[in-house]
Short mmCIF file of N, CA and C in Angstrom, two decimals:
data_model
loop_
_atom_site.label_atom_id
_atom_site.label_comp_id
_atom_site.label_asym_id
_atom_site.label_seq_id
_atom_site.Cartn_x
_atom_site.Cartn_y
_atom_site.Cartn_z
N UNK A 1 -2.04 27.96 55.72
CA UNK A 1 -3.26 27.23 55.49
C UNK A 1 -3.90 27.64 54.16
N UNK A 2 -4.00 29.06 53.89
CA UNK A 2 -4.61 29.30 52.80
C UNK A 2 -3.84 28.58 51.36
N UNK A 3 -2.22 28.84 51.36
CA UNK A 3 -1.44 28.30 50.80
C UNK A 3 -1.71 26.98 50.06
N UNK A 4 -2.38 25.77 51.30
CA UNK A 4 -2.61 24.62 51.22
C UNK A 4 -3.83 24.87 50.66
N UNK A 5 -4.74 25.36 50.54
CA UNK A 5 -6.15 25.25 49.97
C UNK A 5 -5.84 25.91 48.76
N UNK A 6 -4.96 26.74 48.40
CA UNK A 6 -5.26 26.72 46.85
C UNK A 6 -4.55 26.17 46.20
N UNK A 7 -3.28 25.32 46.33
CA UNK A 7 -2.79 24.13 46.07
C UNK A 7 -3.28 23.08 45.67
N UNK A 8 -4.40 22.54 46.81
CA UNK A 8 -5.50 21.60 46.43
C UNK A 8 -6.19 22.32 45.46
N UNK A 9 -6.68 23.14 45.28
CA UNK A 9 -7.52 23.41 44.31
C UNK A 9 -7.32 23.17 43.27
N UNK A 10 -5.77 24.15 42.79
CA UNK A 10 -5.10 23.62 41.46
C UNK A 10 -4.98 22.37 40.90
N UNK A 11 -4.63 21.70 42.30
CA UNK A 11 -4.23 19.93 41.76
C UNK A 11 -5.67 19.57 41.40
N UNK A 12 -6.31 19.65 41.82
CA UNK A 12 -7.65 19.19 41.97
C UNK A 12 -8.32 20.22 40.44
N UNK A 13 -8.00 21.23 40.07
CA UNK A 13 -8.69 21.75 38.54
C UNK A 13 -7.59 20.95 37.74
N UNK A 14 -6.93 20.72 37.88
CA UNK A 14 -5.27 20.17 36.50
C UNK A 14 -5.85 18.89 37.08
N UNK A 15 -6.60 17.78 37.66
CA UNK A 15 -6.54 16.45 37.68
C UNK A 15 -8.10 16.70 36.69
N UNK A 16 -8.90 17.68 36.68
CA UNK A 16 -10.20 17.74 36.15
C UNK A 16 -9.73 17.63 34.79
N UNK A 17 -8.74 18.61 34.16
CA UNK A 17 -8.63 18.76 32.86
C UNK A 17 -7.64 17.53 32.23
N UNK A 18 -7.02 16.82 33.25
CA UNK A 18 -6.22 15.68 32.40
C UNK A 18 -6.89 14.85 32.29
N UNK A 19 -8.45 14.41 33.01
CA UNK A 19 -8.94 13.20 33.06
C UNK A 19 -10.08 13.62 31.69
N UNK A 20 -10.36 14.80 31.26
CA UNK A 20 -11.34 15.38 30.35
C UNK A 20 -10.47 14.94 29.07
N UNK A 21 -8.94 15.46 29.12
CA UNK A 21 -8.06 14.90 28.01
C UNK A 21 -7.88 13.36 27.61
N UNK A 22 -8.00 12.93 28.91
CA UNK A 22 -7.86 11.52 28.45
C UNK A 22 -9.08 10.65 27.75
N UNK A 23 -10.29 11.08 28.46
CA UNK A 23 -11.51 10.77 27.69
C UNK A 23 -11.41 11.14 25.99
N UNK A 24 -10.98 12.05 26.07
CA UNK A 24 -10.93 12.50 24.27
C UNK A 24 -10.32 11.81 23.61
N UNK A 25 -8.79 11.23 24.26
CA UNK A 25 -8.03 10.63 23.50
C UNK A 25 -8.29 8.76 23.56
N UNK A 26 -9.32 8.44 24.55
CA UNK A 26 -10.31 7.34 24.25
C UNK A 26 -11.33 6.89 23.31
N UNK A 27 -11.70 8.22 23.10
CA UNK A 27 -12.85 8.32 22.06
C UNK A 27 -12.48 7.59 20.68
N UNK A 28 -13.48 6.27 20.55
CA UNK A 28 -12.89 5.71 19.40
C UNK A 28 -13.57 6.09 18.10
N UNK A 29 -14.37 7.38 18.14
CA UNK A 29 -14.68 8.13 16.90
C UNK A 29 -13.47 8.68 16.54
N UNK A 30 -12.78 9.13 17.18
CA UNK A 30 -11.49 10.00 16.57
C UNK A 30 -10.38 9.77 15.54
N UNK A 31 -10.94 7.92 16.02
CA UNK A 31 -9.48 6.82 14.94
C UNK A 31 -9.65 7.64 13.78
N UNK A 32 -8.48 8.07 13.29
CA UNK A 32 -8.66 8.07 11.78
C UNK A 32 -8.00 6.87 11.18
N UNK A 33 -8.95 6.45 9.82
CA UNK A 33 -8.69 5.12 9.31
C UNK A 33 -8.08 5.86 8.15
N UNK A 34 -6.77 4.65 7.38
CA UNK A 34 -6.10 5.49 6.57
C UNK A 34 -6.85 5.34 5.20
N UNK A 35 -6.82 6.41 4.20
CA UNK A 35 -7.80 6.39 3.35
C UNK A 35 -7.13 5.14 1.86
N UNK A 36 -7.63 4.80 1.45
CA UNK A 36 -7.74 3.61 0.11
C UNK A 36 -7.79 4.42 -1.10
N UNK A 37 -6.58 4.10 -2.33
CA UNK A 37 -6.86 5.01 -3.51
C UNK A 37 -6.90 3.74 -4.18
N UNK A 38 -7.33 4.02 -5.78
CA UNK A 38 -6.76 2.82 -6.44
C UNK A 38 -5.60 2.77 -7.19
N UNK A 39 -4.52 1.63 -6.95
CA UNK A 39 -3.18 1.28 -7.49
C UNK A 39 -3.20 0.74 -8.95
N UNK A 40 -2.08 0.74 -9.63
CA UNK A 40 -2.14 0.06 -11.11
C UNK A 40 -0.61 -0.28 -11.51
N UNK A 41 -0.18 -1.48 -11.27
CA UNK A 41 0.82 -1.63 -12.01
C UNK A 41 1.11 -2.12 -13.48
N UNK A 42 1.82 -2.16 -14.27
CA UNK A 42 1.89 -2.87 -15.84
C UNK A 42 2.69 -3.89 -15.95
N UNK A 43 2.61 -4.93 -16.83
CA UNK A 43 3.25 -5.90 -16.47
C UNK A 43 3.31 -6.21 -17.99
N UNK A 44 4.92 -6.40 -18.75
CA UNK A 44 4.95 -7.49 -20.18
C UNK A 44 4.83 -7.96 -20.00
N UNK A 45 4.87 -9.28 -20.88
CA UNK A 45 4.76 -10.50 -21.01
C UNK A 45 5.87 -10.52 -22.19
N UNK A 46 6.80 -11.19 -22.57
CA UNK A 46 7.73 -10.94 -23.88
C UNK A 46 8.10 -12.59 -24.21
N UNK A 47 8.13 -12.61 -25.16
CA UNK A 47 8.30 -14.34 -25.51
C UNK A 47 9.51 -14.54 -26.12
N UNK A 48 10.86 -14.72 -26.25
CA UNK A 48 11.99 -14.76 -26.67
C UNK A 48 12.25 -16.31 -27.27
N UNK A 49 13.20 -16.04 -28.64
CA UNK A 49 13.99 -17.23 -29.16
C UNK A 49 15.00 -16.94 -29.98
N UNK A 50 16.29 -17.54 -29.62
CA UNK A 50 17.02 -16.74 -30.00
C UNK A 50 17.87 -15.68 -29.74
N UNK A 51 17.29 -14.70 -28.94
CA UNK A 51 17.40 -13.67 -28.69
C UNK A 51 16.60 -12.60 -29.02
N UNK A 52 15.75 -13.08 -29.87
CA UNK A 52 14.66 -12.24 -30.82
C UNK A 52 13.30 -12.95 -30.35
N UNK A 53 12.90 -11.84 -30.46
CA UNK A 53 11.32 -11.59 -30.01
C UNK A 53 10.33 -12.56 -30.74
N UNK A 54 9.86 -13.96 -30.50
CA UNK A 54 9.17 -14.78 -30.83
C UNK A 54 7.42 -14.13 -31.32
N UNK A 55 7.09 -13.39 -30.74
CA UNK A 55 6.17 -12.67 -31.04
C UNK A 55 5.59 -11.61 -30.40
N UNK A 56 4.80 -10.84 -30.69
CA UNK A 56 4.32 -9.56 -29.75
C UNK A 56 4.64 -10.16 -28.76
N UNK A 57 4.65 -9.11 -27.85
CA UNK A 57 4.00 -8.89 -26.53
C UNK A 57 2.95 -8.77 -25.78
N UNK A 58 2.41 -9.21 -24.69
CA UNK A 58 1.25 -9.57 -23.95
C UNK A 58 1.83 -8.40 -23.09
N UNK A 59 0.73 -7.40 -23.40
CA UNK A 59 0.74 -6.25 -22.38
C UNK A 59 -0.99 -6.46 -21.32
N UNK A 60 -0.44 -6.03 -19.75
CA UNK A 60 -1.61 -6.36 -19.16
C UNK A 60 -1.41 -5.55 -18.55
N UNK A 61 -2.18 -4.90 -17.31
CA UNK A 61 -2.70 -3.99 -16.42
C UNK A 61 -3.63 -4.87 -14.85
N UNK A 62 -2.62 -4.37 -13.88
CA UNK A 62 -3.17 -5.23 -12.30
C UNK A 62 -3.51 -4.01 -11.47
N UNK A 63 -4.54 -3.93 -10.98
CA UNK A 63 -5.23 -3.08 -10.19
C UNK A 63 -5.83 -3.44 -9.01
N UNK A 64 -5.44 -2.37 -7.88
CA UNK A 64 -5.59 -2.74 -6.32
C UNK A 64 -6.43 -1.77 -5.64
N UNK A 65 -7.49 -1.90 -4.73
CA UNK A 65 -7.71 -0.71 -4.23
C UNK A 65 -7.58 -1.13 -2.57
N UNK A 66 -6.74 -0.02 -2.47
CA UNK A 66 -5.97 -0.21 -0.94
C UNK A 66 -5.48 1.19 -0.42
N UNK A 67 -4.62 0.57 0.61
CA UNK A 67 -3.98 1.77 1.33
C UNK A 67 -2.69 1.94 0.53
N UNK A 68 -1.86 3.17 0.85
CA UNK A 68 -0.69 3.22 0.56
C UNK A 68 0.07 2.23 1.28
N UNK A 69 0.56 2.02 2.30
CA UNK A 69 1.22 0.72 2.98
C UNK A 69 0.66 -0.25 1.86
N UNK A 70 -0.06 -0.79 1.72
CA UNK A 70 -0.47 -1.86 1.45
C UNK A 70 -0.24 -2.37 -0.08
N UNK A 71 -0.28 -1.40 -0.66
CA UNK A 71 0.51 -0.96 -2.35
C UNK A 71 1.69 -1.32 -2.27
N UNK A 72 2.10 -0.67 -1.39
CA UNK A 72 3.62 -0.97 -1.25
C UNK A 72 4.57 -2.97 -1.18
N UNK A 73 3.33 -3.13 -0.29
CA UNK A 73 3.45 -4.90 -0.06
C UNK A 73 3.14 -5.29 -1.08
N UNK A 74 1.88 -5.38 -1.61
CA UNK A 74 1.31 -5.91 -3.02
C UNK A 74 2.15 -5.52 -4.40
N UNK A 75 2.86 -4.57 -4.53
CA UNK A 75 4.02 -4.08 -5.52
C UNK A 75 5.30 -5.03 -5.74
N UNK A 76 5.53 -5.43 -3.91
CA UNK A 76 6.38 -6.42 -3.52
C UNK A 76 5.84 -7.53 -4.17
N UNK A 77 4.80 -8.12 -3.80
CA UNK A 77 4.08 -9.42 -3.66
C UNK A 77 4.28 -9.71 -5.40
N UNK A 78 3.51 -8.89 -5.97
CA UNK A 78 3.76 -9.00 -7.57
C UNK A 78 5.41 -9.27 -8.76
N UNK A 79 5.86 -8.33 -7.90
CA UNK A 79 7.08 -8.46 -8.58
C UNK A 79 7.82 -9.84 -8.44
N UNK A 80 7.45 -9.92 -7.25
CA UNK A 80 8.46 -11.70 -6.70
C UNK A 80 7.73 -12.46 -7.63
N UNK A 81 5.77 -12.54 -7.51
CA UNK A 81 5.45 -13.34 -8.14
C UNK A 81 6.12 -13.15 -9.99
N UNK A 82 6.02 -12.25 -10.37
CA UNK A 82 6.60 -12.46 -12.08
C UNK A 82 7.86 -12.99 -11.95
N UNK A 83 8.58 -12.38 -10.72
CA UNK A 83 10.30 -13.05 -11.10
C UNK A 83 10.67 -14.38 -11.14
N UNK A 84 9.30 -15.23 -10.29
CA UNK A 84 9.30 -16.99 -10.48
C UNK A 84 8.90 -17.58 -11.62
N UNK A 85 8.03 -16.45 -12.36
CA UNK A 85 7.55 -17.35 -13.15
C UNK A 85 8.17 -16.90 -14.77
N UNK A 86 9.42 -16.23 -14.35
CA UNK A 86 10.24 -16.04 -15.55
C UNK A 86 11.11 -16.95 -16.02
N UNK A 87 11.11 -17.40 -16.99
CA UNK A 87 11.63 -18.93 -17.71
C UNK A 87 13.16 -18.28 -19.09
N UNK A 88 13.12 -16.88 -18.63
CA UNK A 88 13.79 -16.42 -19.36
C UNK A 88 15.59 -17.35 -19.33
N UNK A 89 16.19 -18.06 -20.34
CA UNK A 89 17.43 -17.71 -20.14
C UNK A 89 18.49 -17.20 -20.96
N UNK A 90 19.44 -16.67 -20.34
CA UNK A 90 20.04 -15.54 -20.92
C UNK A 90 21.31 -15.95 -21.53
N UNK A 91 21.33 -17.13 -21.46
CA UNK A 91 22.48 -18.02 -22.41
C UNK A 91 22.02 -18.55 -23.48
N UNK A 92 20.87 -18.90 -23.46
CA UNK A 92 20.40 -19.42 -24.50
C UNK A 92 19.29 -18.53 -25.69
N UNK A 93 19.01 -17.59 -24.76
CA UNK A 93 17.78 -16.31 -25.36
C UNK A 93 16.89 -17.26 -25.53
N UNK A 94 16.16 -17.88 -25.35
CA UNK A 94 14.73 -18.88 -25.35
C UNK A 94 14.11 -18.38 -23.97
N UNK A 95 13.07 -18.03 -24.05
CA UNK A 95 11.79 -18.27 -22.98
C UNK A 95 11.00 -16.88 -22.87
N UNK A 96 10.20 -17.20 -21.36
CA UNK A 96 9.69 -15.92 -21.08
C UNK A 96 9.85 -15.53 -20.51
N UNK A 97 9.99 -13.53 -20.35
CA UNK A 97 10.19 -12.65 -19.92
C UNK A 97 8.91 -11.85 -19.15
N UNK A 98 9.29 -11.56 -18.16
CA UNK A 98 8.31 -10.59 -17.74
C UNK A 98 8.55 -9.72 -17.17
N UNK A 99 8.31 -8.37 -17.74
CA UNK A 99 9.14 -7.05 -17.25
C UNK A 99 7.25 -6.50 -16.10
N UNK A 100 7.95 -5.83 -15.49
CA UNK A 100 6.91 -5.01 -14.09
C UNK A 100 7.27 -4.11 -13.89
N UNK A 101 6.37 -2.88 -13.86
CA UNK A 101 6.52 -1.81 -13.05
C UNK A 101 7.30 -2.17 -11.47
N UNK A 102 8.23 -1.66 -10.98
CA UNK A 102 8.82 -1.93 -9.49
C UNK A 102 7.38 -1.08 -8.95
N UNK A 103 7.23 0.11 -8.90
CA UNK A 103 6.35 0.39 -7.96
C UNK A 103 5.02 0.94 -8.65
N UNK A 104 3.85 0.62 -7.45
CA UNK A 104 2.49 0.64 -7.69
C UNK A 104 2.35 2.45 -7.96
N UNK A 105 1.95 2.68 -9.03
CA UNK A 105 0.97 3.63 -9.78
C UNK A 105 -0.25 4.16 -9.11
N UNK A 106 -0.39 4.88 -8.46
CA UNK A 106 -1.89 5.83 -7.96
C UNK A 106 -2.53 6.56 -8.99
N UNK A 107 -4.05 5.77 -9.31
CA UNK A 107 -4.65 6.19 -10.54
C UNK A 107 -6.13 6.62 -10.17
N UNK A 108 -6.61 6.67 -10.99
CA UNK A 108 -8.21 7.44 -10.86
C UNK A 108 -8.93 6.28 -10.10
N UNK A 109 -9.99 6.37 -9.31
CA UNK A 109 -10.43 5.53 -8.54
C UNK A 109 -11.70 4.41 -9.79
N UNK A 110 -11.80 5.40 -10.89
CA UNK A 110 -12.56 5.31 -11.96
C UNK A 110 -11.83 3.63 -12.61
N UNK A 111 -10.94 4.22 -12.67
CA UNK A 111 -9.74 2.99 -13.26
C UNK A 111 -9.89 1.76 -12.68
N UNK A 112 -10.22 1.62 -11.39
CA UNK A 112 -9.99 0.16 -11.01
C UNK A 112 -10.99 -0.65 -11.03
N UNK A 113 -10.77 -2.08 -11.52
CA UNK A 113 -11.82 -2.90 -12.60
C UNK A 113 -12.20 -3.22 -11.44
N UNK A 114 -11.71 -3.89 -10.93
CA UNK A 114 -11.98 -4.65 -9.94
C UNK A 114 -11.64 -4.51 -8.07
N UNK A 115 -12.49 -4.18 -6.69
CA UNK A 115 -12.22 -3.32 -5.91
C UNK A 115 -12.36 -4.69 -4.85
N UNK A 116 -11.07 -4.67 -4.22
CA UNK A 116 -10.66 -5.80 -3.40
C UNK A 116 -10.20 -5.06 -2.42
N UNK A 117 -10.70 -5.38 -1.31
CA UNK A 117 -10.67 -4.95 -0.03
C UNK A 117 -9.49 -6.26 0.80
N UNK A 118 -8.44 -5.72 0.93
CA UNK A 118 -7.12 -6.43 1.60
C UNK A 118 -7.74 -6.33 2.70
#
């Protein structure tokens, strides 16, 4: 009998402390949200004829402020977008080129012109 009463007890202190655990891990203060830096990729612009360089280059700068995941997509998103709108061809050397950083740059938070919340 005694056996049985401190059995219950135990179950009964270990059901106190899992239901105290589970409250904690409810607690929706605890979310951590992932933190936002600002991104910077570079992008030419190159104008070809010939094979030769029609004139300078159009150098520009694209800036994101986001998550890391999200750099990562937008790095994506950018690059596809320049690769459509490259008119370059390589038989003929006439058109435009547009060279990109492949991946997004983590820069001073100072740096980013413009702060767009994805």
């Amino acid at each position: 009998m005694k056996n049985i009463v401190l059995g219950m007890a135990f179950m009964l202190s270990f059901g106190t402390f899992a239901n105290s655990s589970d409250e904690v891990y409810r607690n929706e203060d605890q979310v951590i949200s992932p933190r936002k830096y600002c991104y910077e990729m570079k992008v030419i612009k190159q104008y070809y004829k010939n094979f030769l360089s029609a004139r300078p280059s159009d150098n520009f700068t694209l800036n994101n402020y986001c998550t890391a995941a999200e750099a990562k997509i937008w790095g994506e998103q950018v690059n596809m977008k320049y690769a459509r709108e490259t008119t370059y061809n390589e038989f003929t050397g006439n058109g435009i080129l547009y060279l990109a950083t492949t991946v997004p740059m983590q820069v001073a938070s100072s740096n980013c012109f413009t702060v767009a919340n994805n």
